[in-house]
Amino acid sequence: MKLLRYGLPGQEKPGVLDAQGRVRDLSGVITDVAGAVLLPESLARLRGVNMESLPLVAGTPQKDLRLGACVGKVGKFICIGLNYSDHAAESGMQVPPEPVVFNKWTSAIVGPDDAVEIPRGSVKTDWEVELGVVIGQGGRYIEEADALSHVAGYCVVNDVSEREFQLDRSGTWDKGKGCDTFGPTGPWLVTADEVPDPQALKLWLEVDGKRYQDGSTSTMVYGVKFLISYLSRFMSLQPGDIISTGTPPGVGLGQKPPVYLRAGQTMHLGIEGLGHQTQTTVQA
């Protein structure tokens, strides 16, 4: 299934993409794509619904029908840094001996095609296409061998970053990662049964038509199974939590000389089988 949320910001309704690429309204079946709806037994019940019998929503998704973030009421938005060795190298940093963990504030989450704001005072706003992992069955101290059974599904995330705020202003990375609009998520949550191997997905990103990132999740330093197990040692993972798993090389920071975003540009990015996003940058 490809679960989604559609409608005006703050008024999104749950939906599902049908076999013809149209949106069907799920609001008569669930209240939101969030929380307990993402548990394995809830997803199993959803699979039993005759999708063709659901009301058809007018409009074409990502054209004249706005999509919101594919998961609602997110509790934690956990990110992994330097998780591709070639990206670490372009950033002038060593591959870490353990995963680098930081947060994006949930107020950063926006729809896949919503505008991205260049923060006031920003001089180094950057892009990062990433595989998002959405937790279904929560837990603590999860065994790596069981980790994928805790995944509800996968999605595209743009981990927009302000590098000066992140790296040059002291403190943690978080201040450069969680600005408003810095977490476009979606277009849909592709349930785990449709993604046989999360370590075999191509991902890419373009700015104004120029391809900057072109990678594969196969080159992650720490894979999805390990990350779920690792994070669960330090916190309970809960339904609807998002783990953004790191970015391949090609970010603006790694260009020679570096290239950063300015208002009026367009980012286009996607992951094989998970859809694509398009954002225009605007000044905050």
Coordinates of C-alpha atoms in Angstrom, one line a residue, residues 8 187 191 248 266 276:
L8 CA -4.8 21.9 3.1
P187 CA 4.7 11.8 -1.0
T191 CA 4.4 -0.2 3.4
P248 CA 24.8 9.9 -0.3
T266 CA 13.7 24.2 -7.3
H276 CA 9.5 12.0 -5.7

